């Protein structure tokens, strides 16, 4: 294993991990063997989480199985969070419709039911898979209990007005998937954005990001790295994006 890859696996701070990963443009054969062993044994915890945050460092034949295993953890844990962040680097068009569907469905369920930090990051990644032509998918997700995820969904809808205009507001106001108070609140924000758009950090289009804890901040030594509270995920996907 190369010394650069060893630094990636050992990094305990996410900023240090980002810097270390940037120094590994490609994996040597020994690096690939080490990465496969880690995702197969699902340990050590730190090395596993680091690979999930940067899935390009997992050999291609092991990458998707590792990501899906992490996203499907029940209850969702730190590895779920790491995979939700890592999937942001995936190009949706670079994978089959079946893979995209599974990722989108899983991120959707996490947005609706996982602990707030996981829900927020799952929604942020999910935006890569949302199609402006299917406003109803984003509107349905507005029911999430996570305030950050809900804010970012409204921001996504606000950005969709660039191509869809007041059609976005009409879709929200006509939706039967969300309650009256939520419909009124979101449509009011979108009306204000269309009539008096603000700029910079005050813009309705500006997303919010949540703090991502390091593994040692989310995990007591010797215990599973849970992030609570978590809501129980449904046994089957709720909706499909393709």
Coordinates of N, CA and C in Angstrom, one line a residue:
X1 N 0.8 -1.2 0.0 CA 0.0 0.0 0.0 C 0.9 1.3 0.0
X2 N 0.5 2.2 -0.8 CA 1.3 3.5 -0.9 C 1.1 4.3 0.4
X3 N 2.1 5.1 0.7 CA 2.0 5.9 1.9 C 0.9 7.0 1.8
X4 N 0.7 7.5 0.5 CA -0.4 8.4 0.3 C -1.7 7.8 0.6
X5 N -2.0 6.6 0.2 CA -3.2 5.9 0.5 C -3.4 5.6 2.0
X6 N -2.3 5.3 2.7 CA -2.3 5.1 4.1 C -2.8 6.3 4.8
X7 N -2.4 7.5 4.4 CA -2.9 8.7 5.0 C -4.4 8.9 4.8
X8 N -4.9 8.5 3.6 CA -6.3 8.6 3.4 C -7.1 7.7 4.4
X9 N -6.6 6.5 4.5 CA -7.3 5.6 5.4 C -7.3 6.0 6.9
X10 N -6.2 6.7 7.3 CA -6.0 7.0 8.7 C -6.5 8.4 9.1
X11 N -6.9 9.2 8.1 CA -7.3 10.6 8.4 C -8.5 10.6 9.3
X12 N -8.5 11.3 10.4 CA -9.6 11.4 11.4 C -10.4 12.7 11.3
X13 N -9.8 13.7 10.6 CA -10.5 14.9 10.3 C -10.9 15.0 8.9
X14 N -12.1 15.5 8.6 CA -12.6 15.5 7.2 C -11.8 16.5 6.3
X15 N -11.3 17.5 6.9 CA -10.5 18.5 6.1 C -9.2 17.8 5.7
X16 N -8.6 17.1 6.7 CA -7.4 16.3 6.4 C -7.6 15.3 5.4
X17 N -8.8 14.6 5.5 CA -9.2 13.6 4.5 C -9.3 14.1 3.1
X18 N -9.9 15.3 3.0 CA -10.0 15.9 1.6 C -8.7 16.2 1.0
X19 N -7.7 16.7 1.8 CA -6.4 17.0 1.4 C -5.7 15.7 1.0
X20 N -5.8 14.7 1.8 CA -5.1 13.4 1.5 C -5.6 12.7 0.3
X21 N -7.0 12.8 0.1 CA -7.6 12.1 -1.1 C -7.1 12.8 -2.3
X22 N -6.9 14.1 -2.3 CA -6.5 14.9 -3.4 C -5.1 14.5 -3.9
X23 N -4.3 13.9 -3.0 CA -3.0 13.5 -3.3 C -2.9 12.1 -3.9
X24 N -4.1 11.5 -4.1 CA -4.1 10.1 -4.6 C -4.9 10.1 -5.9
X25 N -4.3 10.5 -7.0 CA -5.0 10.6 -8.3 C -5.5 9.2 -8.8
X26 N -4.8 8.2 -8.5 CA -5.1 6.8 -8.9 C -4.6 5.8 -7.9
X27 N -5.2 4.6 -7.9 CA -4.8 3.6 -6.9 C -3.8 2.6 -7.5
X28 N -2.8 2.3 -6.7 CA -1.9 1.2 -7.1 C -2.6 -0.1 -6.9
X29 N -2.0 -1.2 -7.4 CA -2.6 -2.5 -7.2 C -2.8 -2.8 -5.7
X30 N -1.8 -2.5 -4.9 CA -1.8 -2.8 -3.5 C -2.9 -1.9 -2.8
X31 N -3.1 -0.7 -3.3 CA -4.1 0.2 -2.7 C -5.5 -0.4 -3.0
X32 N -5.7 -0.9 -4.2 CA -7.0 -1.5 -4.6 C -7.3 -2.7 -3.7
X33 N -6.3 -3.6 -3.5 CA -6.5 -4.7 -2.6 C -6.9 -4.3 -1.2
X34 N -6.2 -3.3 -0.7 CA -6.5 -2.8 0.7 C -7.9 -2.3 0.7
X35 N -8.3 -1.5 -0.3 CA -9.7 -0.9 -0.3 C -10.7 -2.0 -0.4
X36 N -10.5 -3.0 -1.2 CA -11.4 -4.1 -1.3 C -11.6 -4.9 0.0
X37 N -10.5 -5.1 0.7 CA -10.5 -5.8 2.0 C -11.3 -5.0 3.0
X38 N -11.2 -3.7 3.0 CA -11.9 -2.8 3.9 C -13.4 -2.9 3.7
X39 N -13.9 -2.7 2.5 CA -15.3 -2.7 2.2 C -15.9 -4.1 2.3
X40 N -15.1 -5.1 2.2 CA -15.6 -6.5 2.3 C -15.8 -6.8 3.8
X41 N -14.8 -6.5 4.6 CA -14.9 -6.8 6.1 C -15.7 -5.7 6.8
X42 N -15.9 -4.6 6.1 CA -16.7 -3.4 6.8 C -15.9 -2.9 8.0
X43 N -14.6 -2.9 7.9 CA -13.8 -2.4 9.0 C -12.3 -2.2 8.4
X44 N -11.5 -1.4 9.1 CA -11.7 -0.6 10.3 C -12.7 0.5 10.0
X45 N -13.4 1.0 11.0 CA -14.5 2.0 10.8 C -14.0 3.3 10.2
X46 N -12.8 3.8 10.7 CA -12.3 5.1 10.1 C -12.0 5.0 8.6
X47 N -11.3 3.9 8.3 CA -10.9 3.7 6.9 C -12.1 3.5 6.0
X48 N -13.1 2.8 6.5 CA -14.3 2.5 5.8 C -15.1 3.8 5.5
X49 N -15.3 4.6 6.5 CA -16.0 5.9 6.4 C -15.2 6.8 5.4
X50 N -13.9 6.8 5.4 CA -13.1 7.7 4.5 C -13.3 7.3 3.1
X51 N -13.3 6.0 2.8 CA -13.5 5.5 1.5 C -14.9 5.8 1.0
X52 N -15.9 5.8 1.8 CA -17.3 6.1 1.4 C -17.5 7.6 1.1
X53 N -16.7 8.4 1.9 CA -16.8 9.8 1.6 C -16.1 10.1 0.2
X54 N -15.2 9.3 -0.2 CA -14.5 9.5 -1.5 C -14.6 8.1 -2.3
X55 N -15.7 7.8 -2.8 CA -15.9 6.4 -3.4 C -15.0 6.2 -4.7
X56 N -14.5 7.2 -5.3 CA -13.6 7.0 -6.4 C -12.4 6.2 -6.0
X57 N -12.1 6.2 -4.6 CA -10.9 5.5 -4.1 C -11.3 4.0 -3.8
X58 N -12.5 3.6 -4.1 CA -12.9 2.2 -4.0 C -12.9 1.6 -5.4
X59 N -12.2 0.5 -5.6 CA -12.2 -0.1 -6.9 C -13.6 -0.2 -7.5
X60 N -13.7 -0.1 -8.8 CA -15.0 0.0 -9.5 C -15.8 -1.3 -9.2
X61 N -15.2 -2.4 -9.2 CA -16.0 -3.6 -9.0 C -16.6 -3.8 -7.6
X62 N -16.1 -3.0 -6.6 CA -16.6 -3.0 -5.3 C -17.3 -1.7 -4.9
X63 N -17.3 -0.7 -5.8 CA -17.8 0.6 -5.4 C -19.3 0.7 -5.1
X64 N -20.1 0.3 -6.1 CA -21.5 0.3 -6.0 C -22.1 -0.6 -4.8
X65 N -21.6 -1.8 -4.7 CA -22.0 -2.6 -3.6 C -21.8 -2.0 -2.2
X66 N -20.6 -1.3 -2.1 CA -20.3 -0.7 -0.8 C -21.2 0.5 -0.6
X67 N -21.4 1.3 -1.6 CA -22.3 2.5 -1.5 C -23.7 2.0 -1.1
X68 N -24.2 1.0 -1.8 CA -25.6 0.6 -1.6 C -25.7 0.0 -0.2
X69 N -24.7 -0.8 0.3 CA -24.7 -1.3 1.6 C -24.8 -0.2 2.7
X70 N -24.0 0.9 2.5 CA -24.0 2.0 3.4 C -25.3 2.7 3.4
X71 N -25.9 3.0 2.2 CA -27.1 3.8 2.1 C -28.3 3.0 2.7
X72 N -28.2 1.6 2.6 CA -29.3 0.8 3.1 C -29.2 0.4 4.5
X73 N -28.2 0.9 5.3 CA -28.0 0.5 6.7 C -29.3 0.8 7.4
X74 N -29.7 -0.1 8.3 CA -30.9 0.1 9.1 C -30.7 -0.2 10.5
X75 N -30.7 0.8 11.4 CA -31.1 2.2 11.1 C -29.9 2.9 10.5
X76 N -30.1 4.0 9.8 CA -29.0 4.7 9.1 C -28.0 5.1 10.1
X77 N -26.7 5.1 9.7 CA -25.6 5.4 10.7 C -24.6 6.3 10.0
X78 N -23.4 6.4 10.6 CA -22.4 7.3 10.0 C -22.0 6.9 8.6
X79 N -22.0 5.6 8.3 CA -21.6 5.2 7.0 C -22.6 5.6 6.0
X80 N -23.9 5.6 6.4 CA -25.0 6.1 5.5 C -24.7 7.6 5.2
X81 N -24.3 8.4 6.2 CA -24.0 9.8 5.9 C -22.8 9.9 5.0
X82 N -21.8 9.1 5.2 CA -20.6 9.2 4.4 C -20.9 8.8 2.9
X83 N -21.8 7.8 2.7 CA -22.1 7.4 1.4 C -23.0 8.5 0.7
X84 N -23.9 9.1 1.5 CA -24.8 10.1 0.9 C -24.0 11.3 0.5
X85 N -22.9 11.6 1.2 CA -22.0 12.7 0.7 C -21.2 12.2 -0.5
X86 N -20.7 11.0 -0.4 CA -19.8 10.5 -1.5 C -20.5 10.4 -2.8
X87 N -21.8 10.1 -2.8 CA -22.6 9.9 -4.0 C -22.7 11.2 -4.8
X88 N -22.4 12.3 -4.1 CA -22.5 13.6 -4.8 C -21.4 13.6 -5.9
X89 N -20.4 12.8 -5.8 CA -19.4 12.8 -6.9 C -19.8 11.9 -8.1
X90 N -20.9 11.2 -7.9 CA -21.3 10.3 -9.0 C -22.1 11.1 -10.1
X91 N -21.8 10.9 -11.3 CA -22.6 11.5 -12.4 C -23.8 10.6 -12.7
X92 N -25.0 11.1 -12.5 CA -26.2 10.2 -12.7 C -26.2 9.6 -14.1
X93 N -25.8 10.4 -15.1 CA -25.8 9.9 -16.5 C -24.7 8.8 -16.7
X94 N -23.8 8.6 -15.8 CA -22.8 7.6 -15.9 C -23.2 6.3 -15.5
X95 N -24.4 6.1 -15.0 CA -24.9 4.8 -14.5 C -26.2 4.4 -15.2
X96 N -26.6 3.2 -15.1 CA -27.8 2.7 -15.7 C -29.0 3.3 -15.0
X97 N -30.2 3.3 -15.7 CA -31.4 3.8 -15.1 C -31.7 3.0 -13.8
X98 N -31.4 1.7 -13.7 CA -31.7 0.9 -12.5 C -30.9 1.4 -11.3
X99 N -29.6 1.7 -11.6 CA -28.8 2.2 -10.5 C -29.3 3.6 -10.1
X100 N -29.5 4.5 -11.0 CA -30.0 5.8 -10.7 C -31.3 5.7 -9.9
X101 N -32.2 4.8 -10.3 CA -33.5 4.7 -9.6 C -33.3 4.2 -8.1
X102 N -32.4 3.3 -7.9 CA -32.1 2.8 -6.6 C -31.5 3.9 -5.7
X103 N -30.6 4.6 -6.3 CA -29.9 5.7 -5.5 C -31.0 6.7 -5.2
X104 N -31.8 7.1 -6.1 CA -32.8 8.2 -5.9 C -33.8 7.8 -4.9
X105 N -34.3 6.5 -5.0 CA -35.3 6.0 -4.0 C -34.7 6.0 -2.6
X106 N -33.5 5.5 -2.5 CA -32.9 5.4 -1.2 C -32.6 6.8 -0.6
X107 N -32.1 7.8 -1.4 CA -31.9 9.1 -0.9 C -33.2 9.8 -0.5
X108 N -34.3 9.5 -1.3 CA -35.6 10.0 -1.0 C -36.1 9.5 0.4
X109 N -35.9 8.3 0.7 CA -36.4 7.7 2.0 C -35.5 8.3 3.1
X110 N -34.3 8.5 2.9 CA -33.4 9.0 3.9 C -33.8 10.5 4.2
X111 N -34.1 11.2 3.1 CA -34.6 12.6 3.3 C -35.9 12.7 4.1
X112 N -36.7 11.7 4.0 CA -38.0 11.7 4.7 C -37.9 11.2 6.1
X113 N -36.9 10.3 6.4 CA -37.0 9.5 7.6 C -35.7 9.5 8.5
X114 N -34.6 9.9 7.9 CA -33.3 9.7 8.7 C -33.1 10.9 9.6
X115 N -32.1 10.7 10.5 CA -31.7 11.8 11.4 C -31.4 13.1 10.6
X116 N -31.5 14.2 11.2 CA -31.5 15.5 10.4 C -30.2 15.6 9.6
X117 N -29.1 15.4 10.1 CA -27.8 15.6 9.4 C -27.8 14.7 8.1
X118 N -28.3 13.4 8.3 CA -28.3 12.5 7.2 C -29.4 12.9 6.2
X119 N -30.6 13.3 6.7 CA -31.6 13.8 5.8 C -31.2 15.0 5.0
X120 N -30.6 15.9 5.6 CA -30.1 17.1 4.9 C -29.1 16.8 3.8
X121 N -28.2 16.0 4.1 CA -27.1 15.7 3.1 C -27.7 14.7 2.0
X122 N -28.6 13.8 2.4 CA -29.3 13.0 1.4 C -30.1 13.8 0.4
X123 N -30.8 14.8 0.9 CA -31.6 15.7 0.0 C -30.7 16.5 -0.9
X124 N -29.6 17.0 -0.4 CA -28.6 17.8 -1.2 C -28.1 17.0 -2.3
X125 N -27.7 15.7 -2.0 CA -27.2 14.9 -3.1 C -28.3 14.5 -4.1
X126 N -29.5 14.3 -3.5 CA -30.7 13.9 -4.4 C -31.0 14.9 -5.5
X127 N -30.6 16.2 -5.2 CA -30.9 17.2 -6.2 C -30.2 16.9 -7.5
X128 N -29.1 16.1 -7.5 CA -28.5 15.8 -8.8 C -29.4 14.8 -9.6
X129 N -30.3 14.2 -8.9 CA -31.2 13.2 -9.6 C -32.6 13.7 -9.9
X130 N -32.9 14.9 -9.4 CA -34.2 15.4 -9.6 C -34.3 16.1 -11.0
X131 N -35.4 15.9 -11.7 CA -35.6 16.4 -13.0 C -36.5 17.6 -12.9
X132 N -36.2 18.8 -13.5 CA -37.1 19.9 -13.5 C -38.4 19.6 -14.1
X133 N -38.5 18.6 -15.0 CA -39.7 18.3 -15.6 C -40.7 17.5 -14.7
X134 N -40.2 17.1 -13.5 CA -41.0 16.3 -12.6 C -41.0 17.1 -11.2
X135 N -41.7 18.2 -11.2 CA -41.8 19.0 -10.0 C -42.4 18.3 -8.9
X136 N -43.3 17.3 -9.2 CA -44.1 16.6 -8.2 C -43.1 15.8 -7.2
X137 N -42.0 15.4 -7.8 CA -41.1 14.6 -6.9 C -40.5 15.5 -5.8
X138 N -40.1 16.7 -6.1 CA -39.6 17.6 -5.1 C -40.7 18.1 -4.2
X139 N -41.9 18.3 -4.7 CA -43.0 18.8 -3.9 C -43.4 17.7 -2.9
X140 N -43.4 16.5 -3.2 CA -43.7 15.4 -2.3 C -42.7 15.3 -1.2
X141 N -41.4 15.6 -1.5 CA -40.4 15.5 -0.4 C -40.5 16.7 0.6
X142 N -41.3 17.7 0.3 CA -41.4 18.8 1.2 C -42.0 18.4 2.5
X143 N -42.5 17.2 2.6 CA -43.1 16.7 3.8 C -42.1 16.3 4.8
X144 N -40.8 16.3 4.4 CA -39.7 15.9 5.4 C -39.7 16.7 6.7
X145 N -39.5 16.1 7.8 CA -39.4 16.8 9.1 C -38.1 17.6 9.2
X146 N -37.2 17.4 8.3 CA -35.9 18.1 8.4 C -36.0 19.5 7.8
X147 N -35.8 20.5 8.6 CA -36.0 21.9 8.1 C -35.0 22.3 7.1
X148 N -33.7 21.8 7.2 CA -32.7 22.1 6.2 C -33.0 21.5 4.9
X149 N -33.4 20.3 4.9 CA -33.8 19.6 3.7 C -35.0 20.3 3.0
X150 N -36.0 20.7 3.8 CA -37.2 21.4 3.3 C -36.8 22.8 2.7
X151 N -35.9 23.5 3.4 CA -35.4 24.8 2.8 C -34.7 24.5 1.5
X152 N -33.9 23.5 1.4 CA -33.2 23.3 0.1 C -34.1 22.8 -1.0
X153 N -35.2 22.1 -0.6 CA -36.1 21.8 -1.7 C -36.9 23.0 -2.2
X154 N -37.2 23.9 -1.3 CA -37.8 25.2 -1.8 C -36.8 26.0 -2.6
X155 N -35.5 25.9 -2.3 CA -34.5 26.6 -3.1 C -34.4 25.9 -4.5
X156 N -34.5 24.6 -4.5 CA -34.5 23.9 -5.8 C -35.7 24.3 -6.6
X157 N -36.9 24.4 -6.0 CA -38.0 24.9 -6.7 C -37.9 26.3 -7.2
X158 N -37.2 27.1 -6.4 CA -37.0 28.5 -6.8 C -36.1 28.6 -8.0
X159 N -35.0 27.7 -8.0 CA -34.2 27.7 -9.2 C -34.9 27.1 -10.4
X160 N -35.9 26.2 -10.2 CA -36.6 25.7 -11.3 C -37.5 26.7 -12.0
X161 N -37.8 27.8 -11.3 CA -38.6 28.9 -11.9 C -37.9 29.6 -13.1
X162 N -36.5 29.4 -13.1 CA -35.8 30.0 -14.3 C -36.2 29.4 -15.6
X163 N -36.6 28.1 -15.6 CA -37.0 27.5 -16.8 C -38.5 27.2 -16.9
X164 N -39.2 27.2 -15.7 CA -40.6 26.8 -15.6 C -41.5 28.0 -15.2
X165 N -40.9 29.1 -14.7 CA -41.6 30.3 -14.3 C -42.7 30.0 -13.3
X166 N -43.9 30.6 -13.5 CA -45.0 30.5 -12.5 C -45.6 29.1 -12.5
X167 N -45.2 28.3 -13.5 CA -45.7 26.9 -13.5 C -45.3 26.2 -12.3
X168 N -44.2 26.5 -11.7 CA -43.7 25.9 -10.4 C -44.6 26.2 -9.3
X169 N -45.0 27.5 -9.2 CA -46.0 27.9 -8.1 C -47.3 27.2 -8.3
X170 N -47.8 27.1 -9.5 CA -49.0 26.5 -9.8 C -49.0 25.0 -9.4
X171 N -47.9 24.4 -9.7 CA -47.7 22.9 -9.3 C -47.8 22.8 -7.8
X172 N -47.2 23.7 -7.0 CA -47.2 23.6 -5.6 C -48.6 23.8 -5.1
X173 N -49.3 24.9 -5.6 CA -50.6 25.2 -5.1 C -51.6 24.1 -5.5
X174 N -51.4 23.4 -6.5 CA -52.3 22.3 -7.0 C -52.0 21.0 -6.3
X175 N -50.9 20.9 -5.6 CA -50.5 19.6 -5.1 C -51.4 19.1 -4.0
X176 N -51.7 17.8 -4.0 CA -52.5 17.1 -3.0 C -51.6 16.3 -2.1
X177 N -50.3 16.4 -2.3 CA -49.4 15.6 -1.6 C -48.9 16.3 -0.3
X178 N -49.1 17.6 -0.2 CA -48.7 18.3 1.0 C -49.9 19.1 1.6
X179 N -49.9 19.4 2.9 CA -51.0 20.0 3.5 C -51.1 21.5 3.1
X180 N -52.3 22.1 3.5 CA -52.6 23.5 3.2 C -51.5 24.4 3.7
X181 N -51.1 24.3 4.9 CA -50.2 25.3 5.5 C -48.9 25.3 4.8
X182 N -48.4 24.1 4.5 CA -47.1 23.9 3.8 C -47.3 24.5 2.3
X183 N -48.4 24.2 1.7 CA -48.6 24.7 0.3 C -48.6 26.2 0.3
X184 N -49.3 26.8 1.3 CA -49.3 28.3 1.4 C -48.0 28.9 1.7
X185 N -47.2 28.3 2.6 CA -45.9 28.8 3.0 C -44.9 28.8 1.8
X186 N -44.9 27.6 1.1 CA -44.0 27.5 -0.1 C -44.4 28.4 -1.2
X187 N -45.7 28.4 -1.5 CA -46.1 29.2 -2.7 C -45.9 30.7 -2.4
X188 N -46.0 31.1 -1.1 CA -45.7 32.5 -0.8 C -44.3 32.9 -1.0
X189 N -43.4 32.0 -0.6 CA -42.0 32.2 -0.8 C -41.6 32.2 -2.3
X190 N -42.2 31.4 -3.1 CA -42.0 31.4 -4.5 C -42.5 32.6 -5.2
X191 N -43.7 33.0 -4.8 CA -44.3 34.3 -5.4 C -43.4 35.4 -5.1
X192 N -42.9 35.5 -3.8 CA -42.0 36.6 -3.5 C -40.7 36.5 -4.3
X193 N -40.2 35.3 -4.5 CA -39.0 35.2 -5.3 C -39.2 35.6 -6.7
X194 N -40.3 35.3 -7.3 CA -40.6 35.7 -8.7 C -40.8 37.2 -8.8
X195 N -41.4 37.8 -7.8 CA -41.7 39.2 -7.9 C -40.6 40.2 -7.4
X196 N -39.9 39.7 -6.4 CA -38.9 40.6 -5.8 C -37.7 39.7 -5.4
X197 N -37.0 39.1 -6.4 CA -35.9 38.2 -6.1 C -34.7 38.9 -5.3
X198 N -34.3 38.3 -4.3 CA -33.2 38.8 -3.5 C -31.9 38.2 -4.1
X199 N -30.8 38.8 -3.7 CA -29.5 38.4 -4.2 C -28.6 37.9 -3.1
X200 N -27.5 37.1 -3.5 CA -26.5 36.7 -2.6 C -27.1 35.7 -1.6
X201 N -26.6 35.8 -0.3 CA -27.0 34.8 0.7 C -28.5 34.9 1.1
X202 N -29.2 36.0 0.7 CA -30.6 36.2 1.0 C -31.5 35.6 -0.1
X203 N -30.9 35.2 -1.2 CA -31.7 34.6 -2.3 C -32.4 33.4 -1.8
X204 N -33.6 33.2 -2.3 CA -34.4 32.0 -2.0 C -33.8 30.8 -2.7
X205 N -32.9 31.1 -3.7 CA -32.3 30.0 -4.4 C -31.0 29.4 -3.6
X206 N -30.6 30.1 -2.6 CA -29.4 29.7 -1.9 C -29.6 28.5 -1.0
X207 N -28.9 27.4 -1.2 CA -29.1 26.3 -0.3 C -28.4 26.4 1.1
X208 N -28.8 25.6 2.0 CA -28.1 25.5 3.3 C -27.3 24.2 3.4
X209 N -26.2 24.3 4.0 CA -25.4 23.1 4.3 C -25.3 22.8 5.7
X210 N -25.3 21.6 6.1 CA -25.2 21.2 7.5 C -23.8 20.8 7.8
X211 N -23.4 20.9 9.1 CA -22.1 20.5 9.5 C -22.0 19.0 9.5
X212 N -20.9 18.4 8.9 CA -20.7 17.0 8.9 C -19.7 16.6 10.0
X213 N -20.1 15.9 11.0 CA -19.2 15.6 12.1 C -18.1 14.6 11.7
X214 N -17.0 14.6 12.3 CA -16.0 13.6 12.1 C -16.5 12.3 12.8
X215 N -15.9 11.2 12.4 CA -16.4 9.9 13.0 C -16.2 9.9 14.5
X216 N -15.1 10.4 15.0 CA -14.9 10.4 16.4 C -15.9 11.3 17.2
X217 N -16.6 12.2 16.5 CA -17.6 13.0 17.1 C -18.9 12.3 17.2
X218 N -19.1 11.3 16.3 CA -20.4 10.7 16.2 C -20.4 9.2 16.8
X219 N -19.3 8.8 17.2 CA -19.1 7.4 17.6 C -18.4 7.2 18.9
X220 N -19.0 6.6 19.9 CA -18.3 6.2 21.1 C -17.4 5.0 20.8
X221 N -16.2 5.0 21.2 CA -15.3 3.9 20.9 C -15.9 2.5 21.3
X222 N -15.9 1.6 20.4 CA -16.5 0.3 20.7 C -17.9 0.1 20.4
X223 N -18.6 1.2 20.0 CA -20.0 1.2 19.7 C -20.2 1.5 18.2
X224 N -21.4 1.1 17.7 CA -21.8 1.4 16.3 C -21.9 2.9 16.1
X225 N -21.5 3.4 15.0 CA -21.5 4.9 14.8 C -22.9 5.4 14.4
X226 N -23.8 5.4 15.4 CA -25.2 5.9 15.1 C -25.2 7.4 15.1
X227 N -26.2 7.9 14.3 CA -26.5 9.3 14.4 C -28.0 9.4 14.7
X228 N -28.3 9.9 15.9 CA -29.7 9.8 16.3 C -30.2 11.3 16.5
X229 N -31.6 11.5 16.5 CA -32.6 10.5 16.4 C -32.8 10.1 14.9
X230 N -33.2 8.8 14.7 CA -33.5 8.3 13.4 C -35.0 7.8 13.4
X231 N -35.6 8.0 12.3 CA -37.0 7.5 12.1 C -36.9 6.2 11.3
X232 N -37.8 5.3 11.6 CA -37.7 4.0 10.9 C -38.0 4.2 9.5
X233 N -37.2 3.6 8.6 CA -37.4 3.6 7.2 C -38.5 2.7 6.8
X234 N -39.4 3.0 5.8 CA -40.3 2.1 5.3 C -39.6 0.9 4.6
X235 N -40.3 -0.3 4.6 CA -39.7 -1.4 4.0 C -39.5 -1.4 2.5
X236 N -40.3 -0.6 1.8 CA -40.2 -0.5 0.4 C -40.2 0.9 -0.1
X237 N -39.6 1.2 -1.3 CA -39.5 2.6 -1.8 C -40.9 3.1 -2.0
X238 N -41.0 4.4 -1.8 CA -42.3 5.1 -1.9 C -42.6 5.6 -3.4
X239 N -41.6 6.0 -4.1 CA -41.9 6.5 -5.4 C -40.7 6.3 -6.3
X240 N -40.9 6.5 -7.6 CA -39.8 6.3 -8.5 C -39.5 7.6 -9.3
X241 N -38.3 7.7 -9.7 CA -37.9 8.9 -10.4 C -37.7 8.6 -11.9
X242 N -37.6 7.4 -12.3 CA -37.5 7.0 -13.7 C -38.5 6.0 -14.1

